[in-house]
Amino acid sequence: MRHVDYVAMSPGATRTLTLSLFLVLVAATLAITIWASRQTRNATDFYAGGRSFTGFQNGMAIGGDYMSAASFLGIAGIIALNGYDGFLYSIGFLVAWLLALLLVAELMRNSGRFTMSDVLAFRMRQVPVRTAGSISTIVVSIFYLLAQMVGAGALVALLFGIKSGTTFLGMSTDVAKVVTIVLIGILMIVYVVVGGMKGTTYVQIVKAFLLMIGAILLAFLVLMYYKFNLSSLLGDAAAKSGKAEAFLRPGLRYGKDIVGNPTATLVSKLDLISLGLALVLGTAGLPHILIRFYTVPNARVARKSVVWAIGIIGVFYLLTLALGFGAAALVGRTAIVAQDPGGNTAAPQLAQAVGSHYFGDFGGSLLLAIIAAVAFATILAVVAGLTLASSSSLAHDLYANVIKRGQTTERQEVVVARYSAFAIGAVAIVLGAFARNLNVAFLVAVAFAIAASANLPAILFSLFWRRFNTRGATIGIYAGLIAAVGVVLLSPICWGGVSKARPAATLTAAQAKTCGVAPTSKEVSNATALFSCTTAAPIPLENPGLISIPIGFIAAALGALSSREKNEDKYAELEVRSLTGAGAH
Amino acid sequence: MSTDTPSVPPGTEETPSSQNRYVEVEKTAEFANLRRSFRRFVFPATAAFLIWYGLYVVLSAYARGFMDAKVVGHINVALVFGLLQFVSTFLIAWLYMRYASRNIDPLADQVRADVEGGEAK
């Protein structure tokens, strides 16, 4: 091994521990997968885990599928750096589940079979609707998948202390990121191809269990340090943040009041509302979440599983408050930013800090390694769920019902689904390797915005609006999809220049260099923009939801009204079946 | 594309008589009652939580003075409001569970038995 520059956070002992825990985790999940493969005999086993999970098991698996690395590391990091505003994410991500519980989960369980498009296509013409539903499923899943893989690459590089200029096992940062992305890609393909929905579900249950244990332990240690006095934790966090009480109030990151610039203030507030909208409406349109409702025997168990999920996810997001503010107070902004400017390592750093405080240096290393392994498990479970959702849709919607027009056997469909998992996984690995330095938040925001703009209108209108039809569903999906992606492509995420609505940012030397401007330049508003730091964005909003979600709903409604297609009998059947479970799979 | 006709998803092929059975059942008073009890809870509950959440987001953006007010120690209105969103989410989920098992499930079982009984050869 070549000479390694140890960084403060990752001494050799931690690396060895972390790596060993990673290996244990991989071995355990692979064993589960192989065990699950023995129980996977037919299409229902592969796509829906035999519909045999209990409400609690599926609730855990939903939590495992939903609480991504972005929410564990990302939200803790945003709270650690921006204080209260990170809490907005936690709230939006949780409240969103009520929509799934009240309007979607049970009706979907009763009327669908394996994919989201099963419900959309129930009373529509199969080919156009399934094509649209499948395209949007795959696009949403790929964006989400990229976010997780890119995040994993960055995370592993950081956890092993591989910074630019240093190496680990002879790998530079970039090489290490690519290697991580490829390894995670291979693992997720194995989980899905071998274990199907059963294997994936158990991986998610194990992950949810580990994540909850890790978060509870860490939050408990933080609160114990403050003698379980939330106010003194908050006070200490505010004092150490250098922003005093403002740290505990909304407005440091989102919905900023920009003095002397009413346009920029308005845009910043609209951006906050846009984000809030996408968070609350996106969840019930995420295909990898929707297919989890098929893994239980009936709608009542689906209901129970969503209630369990709300409990688990709610408790977890409450804990992120303690983790985020705890990191701000006990690790401190300077140390967090030094490790990762985005704050994604705040939670692992907190683990090391409280571990050392209570149990000495080895305790710090051990706790850090445990939290790192939990984060790794988190990523594995989410990517497996996403790969399964997109390969199911590719096989069940596009192959079996569009290309073969329903003339295939289940056995063939499952074979195609397994090949599809290979294909999706391979595409994700290649895209992930190219996108390894992209902003993770951007990728997640796009996925949520597409889910809310393209999928949700089609799902809700299909279930509740008699007049809805093929044209409404297809136009709604395509319009929502194009609007969400289009707005992002015209947003400050892609174009970072200064405009009336986007004031200049203070640049670091490195940012100025990447953008090719002087460090004192006032031309740059977003130095991490994808296409250009100096061209102003045509649409000043970072979050597309406020524009794209209404477009999706209006396009779906107008599309439906402009077509004379109506099928009263099929709607009657959908209503009766979705509410009673008669004829359910 | 425009020429294919509505078809049923594979695996759910319905005989004409079973589809007619759904159409008949949909017109019954029992089914109307089931639909009403379902919608009577979920529509108002959805509207309520969306408005309550919307209020929180809008106040976070515009009512800074109100949100910044101290409640006790370092705990301010914004934090309490945020925590109340958790409380309301848990509460609505629990209320829905209770309502559904009392007021929806028995009706659904009845209508379902009706559908399946009518299908019996």
XYZ file of C-alpha atoms in Angstrom, chain A residues 93-578:
486
model
C -41.201 13.741 3.578
C -43.385 12.541 6.470
C -46.652 14.419 5.868
C -46.560 13.141 2.270
C -47.398 9.675 3.590
C -50.930 10.720 4.470
C -51.678 11.108 0.770
C -50.424 7.583 0.179
C -52.406 6.259 3.146
C -55.730 7.970 2.464
C -56.000 8.030 -1.306
C -53.587 5.582 -2.886
C -52.328 2.530 -0.965
C -55.488 0.473 -0.499
C -57.142 1.304 -3.810
C -53.922 0.540 -5.617
C -53.448 -2.770 -3.779
C -56.958 -3.830 -4.747
C -56.885 -2.888 -8.405
C -53.295 -3.445 -9.498
C -51.064 -6.429 -9.810
C -47.316 -5.743 -10.137
C -46.637 -2.179 -11.341
C -47.914 1.387 -11.098
C -49.153 1.190 -14.695
C -51.443 -1.718 -13.794
C -53.685 0.805 -12.068
C -53.368 3.490 -14.744
C -54.140 1.015 -17.512
C -57.040 -0.655 -15.687
C -59.734 1.053 -17.747
C -57.621 2.562 -20.520
C -56.100 1.384 -23.763
C -53.167 -0.742 -22.636
C -50.464 0.167 -25.129
C -50.284 3.971 -24.885
C -50.899 4.154 -21.143
C -48.470 1.413 -20.184
C -45.820 2.918 -22.470
C -46.193 6.320 -20.811
C -46.341 4.851 -17.305
C -43.303 2.714 -17.931
C -41.248 5.580 -19.359
C -42.031 7.768 -16.386
C -41.348 4.902 -13.928
C -37.951 4.306 -15.487
C -37.043 8.010 -15.692
C -37.990 8.684 -12.056
C -36.177 5.561 -10.875
C -33.020 6.313 -12.854
C -32.791 9.863 -11.473
C -33.316 8.551 -7.948
C -30.871 5.708 -8.552
C -28.207 8.126 -9.794
C -28.707 10.285 -6.715
C -28.096 7.300 -4.441
C -25.121 5.963 -6.395
C -23.425 9.321 -6.738
C -24.076 9.917 -3.056
C -22.595 6.529 -2.238
C -19.473 7.279 -4.243
C -18.937 10.570 -2.447
C -19.791 9.047 0.921
C -17.379 6.155 0.670
C -14.611 8.456 -0.511
C -15.264 10.673 2.505
C -15.663 7.893 5.043
C -12.351 6.392 4.043
C -10.809 9.832 4.131
C -9.893 9.837 0.450
C -9.516 13.480 -0.430
C -8.145 14.910 -3.630
C -4.420 14.365 -3.651
C -4.587 11.373 -1.299
C -5.143 7.729 -2.073
C -6.696 4.668 -0.476
C -5.463 1.200 -1.492
C -3.729 3.061 -4.304
C -6.937 4.684 -5.553
C -7.443 8.409 -6.036
C -10.774 10.052 -5.110
C -12.148 9.735 -8.608
C -11.128 6.110 -9.003
C -12.526 5.278 -5.567
C -15.862 6.886 -6.474
C -16.113 4.926 -9.714
C -15.140 1.679 -7.979
C -17.803 2.298 -5.316
C -20.472 3.024 -7.928
C -19.576 -0.139 -9.872
C -19.565 -2.317 -6.730
C -22.902 -0.958 -5.511
C -24.321 -1.424 -9.002
C -23.215 -5.060 -9.071
C -24.659 -5.707 -5.607
C -28.048 -4.203 -6.455
C -28.225 -6.244 -9.650
C -27.488 -9.405 -7.652
C -30.132 -8.586 -5.003
C -32.811 -8.029 -7.640
C -31.899 -10.724 -10.169
C -31.367 -13.427 -7.564
C -33.675 -12.396 -4.746
C -36.489 -10.611 -6.596
C -38.972 -8.740 -4.420
C -38.537 -11.183 -1.523
C -34.794 -10.685 -1.294
C -35.112 -6.941 -1.812
C -37.765 -6.675 0.902
C -35.669 -8.506 3.480
C -32.649 -6.345 2.631
C -34.881 -3.302 3.220
C -36.190 -4.662 6.516
C -32.650 -5.323 7.778
C -31.603 -1.866 6.688
C -34.574 -0.158 8.363
C -33.788 -2.040 11.567
C -30.094 -1.041 11.474
C -30.917 2.545 10.563
C -33.409 2.919 13.409
C -31.022 1.344 15.934
C -28.168 3.556 14.730
C -30.248 6.744 14.778
C -31.810 5.976 18.182
C -28.411 5.189 19.712
C -26.808 8.320 18.340
C -29.726 10.597 19.249
C -29.834 9.066 22.734
C -26.133 9.793 23.297
C -26.561 13.353 22.050
C -29.575 13.983 24.271
C -27.848 12.372 27.241
C -24.984 14.828 26.793
C -27.534 17.623 27.210
C -29.310 15.836 30.079
C -32.336 15.357 27.826
C -32.943 19.076 27.689
C -33.858 19.912 24.082
C -33.610 23.623 24.733
C -30.000 23.451 25.885
C -29.083 21.307 22.842
C -30.677 23.938 20.580
C -29.028 26.775 22.462
C -25.592 25.163 22.199
C -26.107 24.420 18.482
C -27.127 28.033 17.849
C -24.145 29.368 19.793
C -21.640 27.107 17.980
C -23.157 27.808 14.549
C -22.055 31.422 14.656
C -25.530 32.454 13.540
C -27.075 32.709 17.017
C -30.870 32.387 17.243
C -31.271 32.725 13.444
C -29.968 29.152 13.291
C -33.139 27.951 15.005
C -35.500 29.873 12.731
C -36.649 29.312 9.168
C -34.935 31.354 6.489
C -31.195 30.676 6.526
C -31.310 28.461 3.452
C -34.831 28.685 1.969
C -37.208 31.593 1.620
C -34.482 34.093 2.403
C -35.236 37.728 3.027
C -32.770 39.464 0.743
C -32.480 43.039 1.913
C -33.093 45.630 -0.771
C -34.056 43.082 -3.407
C -37.793 42.327 -3.422
C -37.591 40.248 -6.629
C -34.955 37.932 -5.207
C -36.854 37.697 -1.923
C -40.057 36.752 -3.736
C -38.283 34.120 -5.833
C -36.599 32.655 -2.768
C -39.963 32.365 -0.980
C -41.651 30.850 -4.026
C -38.793 28.360 -4.197
C -39.507 27.317 -0.621
C -43.199 26.820 -1.415
C -42.264 24.939 -4.590
C -40.017 22.616 -2.601
C -42.741 22.075 -0.003
C -45.218 21.167 -2.728
C -42.942 18.641 -4.452
C -42.029 16.985 -1.146
C -45.627 16.458 -0.072
C -46.966 15.394 -3.475
C -43.974 13.429 -4.771
C -44.004 10.459 -2.418
C -47.351 9.029 -3.520
C -46.067 8.988 -7.110
C -42.747 7.226 -6.556
C -42.968 3.874 -8.403
C -40.602 1.992 -6.082
C -42.792 2.974 -3.130
C -46.060 2.154 -4.902
C -45.052 -1.406 -5.756
C -44.456 -2.108 -2.059
C -48.250 -2.099 -1.575
C -48.440 -5.255 -3.718
C -46.298 -7.304 -1.334
C -49.057 -7.825 1.238
C -52.058 -10.159 1.076
C -54.789 -7.504 0.926
C -55.708 -3.835 1.185
C -56.201 -3.912 4.944
C -52.671 -5.156 5.458
C -51.506 -2.485 3.001
C -53.228 0.124 5.192
C -51.623 -1.299 8.306
C -48.211 -1.321 6.638
C -48.486 2.358 5.685
C -49.466 3.232 9.267
C -46.416 1.302 10.519
C -44.303 3.107 7.942
C -45.626 6.493 9.109
C -44.671 5.588 12.682
C -41.184 4.385 11.752
C -40.441 7.213 9.330
C -41.880 9.818 11.724
C -39.713 8.675 14.625
C -36.686 8.596 12.350
C -37.224 12.167 11.145
C -37.675 13.352 14.728
C -34.303 11.787 15.497
C -32.694 13.653 12.577
C -33.417 16.862 14.515
C -31.240 15.648 17.393
C -28.590 14.387 14.952
C -28.453 17.596 12.924
C -28.459 20.022 15.827
C -26.203 17.632 17.734
C -23.638 17.723 14.926
C -23.844 21.524 14.816
C -23.183 21.678 18.558
C -20.718 18.828 19.142
C -18.806 18.649 15.851
C -19.119 22.265 14.778
C -19.524 23.899 11.425
C -15.810 24.262 10.694
C -15.049 20.571 11.147
C -18.106 19.522 9.126
C -17.391 21.831 6.210
C -13.727 20.804 6.209
C -14.810 17.195 5.647
C -17.609 17.892 3.144
C -18.930 21.326 2.120
C -22.381 19.762 1.620
C -22.501 18.514 5.205
C -23.181 14.893 4.192
C -20.710 13.535 6.732
C -22.195 15.405 9.689
C -23.893 12.281 11.080
C -20.808 10.011 10.887
C -18.677 12.807 12.358
C -21.184 13.182 15.169
C -20.931 9.441 15.813
C -17.200 9.751 16.206
C -17.490 12.790 18.467
C -20.016 11.324 20.909
C -18.367 7.892 20.734
C -15.026 9.345 21.807
C -16.682 11.443 24.489
C -18.323 8.475 26.170
C -16.083 5.535 25.298
C -12.682 6.950 24.358
C -10.898 6.882 20.997
C -11.728 3.312 20.168
C -15.383 3.961 20.996
C -15.336 6.885 18.595
C -13.881 4.779 15.801
C -16.344 1.978 16.489
C -19.404 4.219 16.505
C -18.217 5.944 13.357
C -17.728 2.586 11.646
C -21.202 1.461 12.735
C -22.905 4.611 11.429
C -20.916 4.385 8.201
C -22.052 0.789 7.747
C -25.650 1.830 8.442
C -25.371 4.520 5.778
C -23.972 1.948 3.371
C -26.846 -0.462 4.124
C -29.240 2.420 3.559
C -27.910 3.010 0.086
C -27.931 -0.689 -0.852
C -31.572 -1.166 0.149
C -32.806 1.896 -1.714
C -30.957 1.145 -4.950
C -32.254 -2.423 -4.908
C -35.855 -1.159 -4.567
C -35.372 1.261 -7.448
C -33.812 -1.351 -9.715
C -36.682 -3.707 -8.976
C -39.334 -1.050 -9.711
C -37.860 -0.118 -13.055
C -37.104 -3.647 -14.212
C -40.608 -4.790 -13.211
C -42.104 -2.021 -15.280
C -39.828 -2.775 -18.218
C -40.793 -6.457 -18.177
C -44.445 -6.317 -17.106
C -45.546 -3.125 -18.882
C -43.311 -2.680 -21.900
C -42.362 -6.259 -22.756
C -45.403 -8.309 -21.759
C -48.199 -5.823 -22.448
C -46.890 -3.458 -25.096
C -44.496 -5.532 -27.209
C -46.138 -8.931 -26.716
C -49.670 -7.520 -26.226
C -50.252 -9.784 -23.254
C -49.307 -12.949 -25.146
C -46.535 -14.247 -22.902
C -46.187 -16.659 -20.048
C -45.309 -15.569 -16.523
C -42.111 -17.556 -16.765
C -40.983 -15.557 -19.814
C -41.938 -12.308 -18.105
C -39.770 -13.082 -15.084
C -36.848 -14.031 -17.301
C -37.219 -10.679 -19.068
C -37.506 -8.885 -15.712
C -34.181 -10.395 -14.628
C -32.492 -9.332 -17.863
C -34.069 -5.894 -17.396
C -32.511 -5.598 -13.936
C -29.139 -6.283 -15.574
C -29.801 -3.660 -18.222
C -31.087 -0.990 -15.799
C -28.226 -1.730 -13.415
C -25.663 -1.464 -16.204
C -27.151 1.826 -17.418
C -27.160 3.182 -13.854
C -23.517 2.165 -13.339
C -22.414 3.894 -16.534
C -24.491 7.041 -15.904
C -23.456 7.052 -12.241
C -19.789 6.901 -13.172
C -20.240 9.870 -15.502
C -22.404 11.789 -13.039
C -20.150 11.045 -10.033
C -19.584 14.717 -9.265
C -23.159 15.925 -9.788
C -25.150 17.529 -7.009
C -27.168 14.810 -5.274
C -29.921 17.167 -4.140
C -30.543 18.104 -7.767
C -31.112 14.490 -8.782
C -33.493 13.814 -5.880
C -35.425 17.032 -6.542
C -35.944 16.029 -10.166
C -37.158 12.558 -9.178
C -39.692 13.947 -6.690
C -40.854 16.644 -9.100
C -41.446 14.116 -11.903
C -43.272 11.780 -9.540
C -45.565 14.601 -8.393
C -46.085 16.142 -11.842
C -46.356 13.086 -14.093
C -47.432 10.132 -11.949
C -49.633 11.591 -9.236
C -52.208 13.323 -11.502
C -52.612 10.145 -13.571
C -52.976 7.950 -10.463
C -55.486 10.186 -8.683
C -57.612 10.868 -11.765
C -57.589 7.155 -12.672
C -58.873 6.190 -9.259
C -61.361 8.989 -8.625
C -62.522 10.620 -11.871
C -65.093 8.761 -13.942
C -64.452 10.926 -17.001
C -60.679 10.188 -17.072
C -59.391 8.279 -20.088
C -56.422 7.178 -22.188
C -55.640 10.559 -23.667
C -55.793 12.247 -20.263
C -53.407 9.703 -18.759
C -50.848 9.782 -21.568
C -50.884 13.563 -22.095
C -50.771 14.135 -18.335
C -47.778 11.848 -17.860
C -45.780 13.194 -20.784
C -46.603 16.837 -20.013
C -45.711 16.460 -16.328
C -42.498 14.619 -17.200
C -41.399 17.167 -19.799
C -42.401 20.135 -17.620
C -40.488 18.875 -14.573
C -37.325 18.028 -16.516
C -37.665 21.141 -18.713
C -37.999 23.564 -15.802
C -34.931 22.041 -14.138
C -32.967 22.369 -17.384
C -33.831 26.101 -17.446
C -33.237 26.615 -13.714
C -30.354 27.997 -11.631
C -29.336 24.383 -11.005
C -28.122 24.323 -14.608
C -27.416 28.042 -15.202
C -25.662 29.808 -12.358
C -25.420 33.396 -13.603
C -26.542 36.445 -11.689
C -29.908 37.990 -12.528
C -32.400 40.316 -10.921
C -33.883 37.358 -9.069
C -30.606 35.623 -8.285
C -28.068 37.733 -6.377
C -24.329 37.151 -6.568
C -22.775 34.586 -4.246
C -19.533 34.827 -2.336
C -17.127 32.507 -4.110
C -14.398 30.327 -2.694
C -11.107 30.292 -4.557
C -11.828 26.783 -5.868
C -15.293 27.767 -7.092
C -13.953 30.835 -8.868
C -11.394 28.633 -10.587
C -13.982 26.066 -11.740
C -16.175 28.864 -13.063
C -13.242 30.653 -14.694
C -13.910 33.993 -13.004
C -12.052 36.165 -10.502
C -12.781 35.324 -6.827
C -14.239 38.811 -6.437
C -16.541 38.376 -9.438
C -20.187 39.352 -9.012
C -21.348 37.358 -12.061
C -21.953 34.055 -10.294
C -25.022 33.142 -8.274
C -24.652 29.358 -8.224
C -21.086 28.132 -8.591
C -22.157 24.474 -8.785
C -24.411 25.013 -11.824
C -24.246 22.178 -14.336
C -23.896 24.073 -17.618
C -22.566 27.542 -16.870
C -21.797 29.645 -13.796
C -22.184 32.961 -15.542
C -25.258 32.603 -17.783
C -28.450 33.569 -15.976
C -31.207 30.954 -15.698
C -34.362 31.687 -17.751
C -36.456 30.327 -14.831
C -35.131 31.505 -11.457
C -36.713 28.687 -9.359
C -34.509 25.824 -8.200
C -37.494 23.608 -7.457
C -39.714 22.894 -10.449
C -42.811 21.702 -8.545
C -44.693 24.997 -8.396
C -44.700 25.135 -12.212
C -44.611 21.495 -13.273
C -47.193 20.022 -10.863
C -50.036 22.323 -12.035
C -48.978 21.626 -15.637
C -49.249 17.879 -15.006
C -52.705 18.114 -13.416
C -54.096 20.584 -15.985
C -52.696 18.633 -18.949
C -54.198 15.400 -17.616
C -57.589 17.063 -17.108
C -57.652 18.843 -20.471
C -56.391 15.747 -22.252
C -59.228 13.713 -20.763
C -61.884 16.313 -21.587
C -60.658 16.627 -25.178
C -61.208 12.935 -25.850
C -64.619 11.360 -26.150
C -63.405 7.989 -24.900
C -65.446 6.819 -21.938
C -65.859 3.428 -20.419
C -68.530 3.545 -17.756
C -68.548 -0.199 -17.195
C -64.819 -0.435 -16.621
C -64.950 2.494 -14.204
C -67.775 0.802 -12.307
C -65.626 -2.326 -12.096
C -62.598 -0.313 -10.918
C -64.663 1.427 -8.244
C -66.168 -1.762 -6.896
C -62.930 -3.701 -7.009
C -60.752 -0.927 -5.569
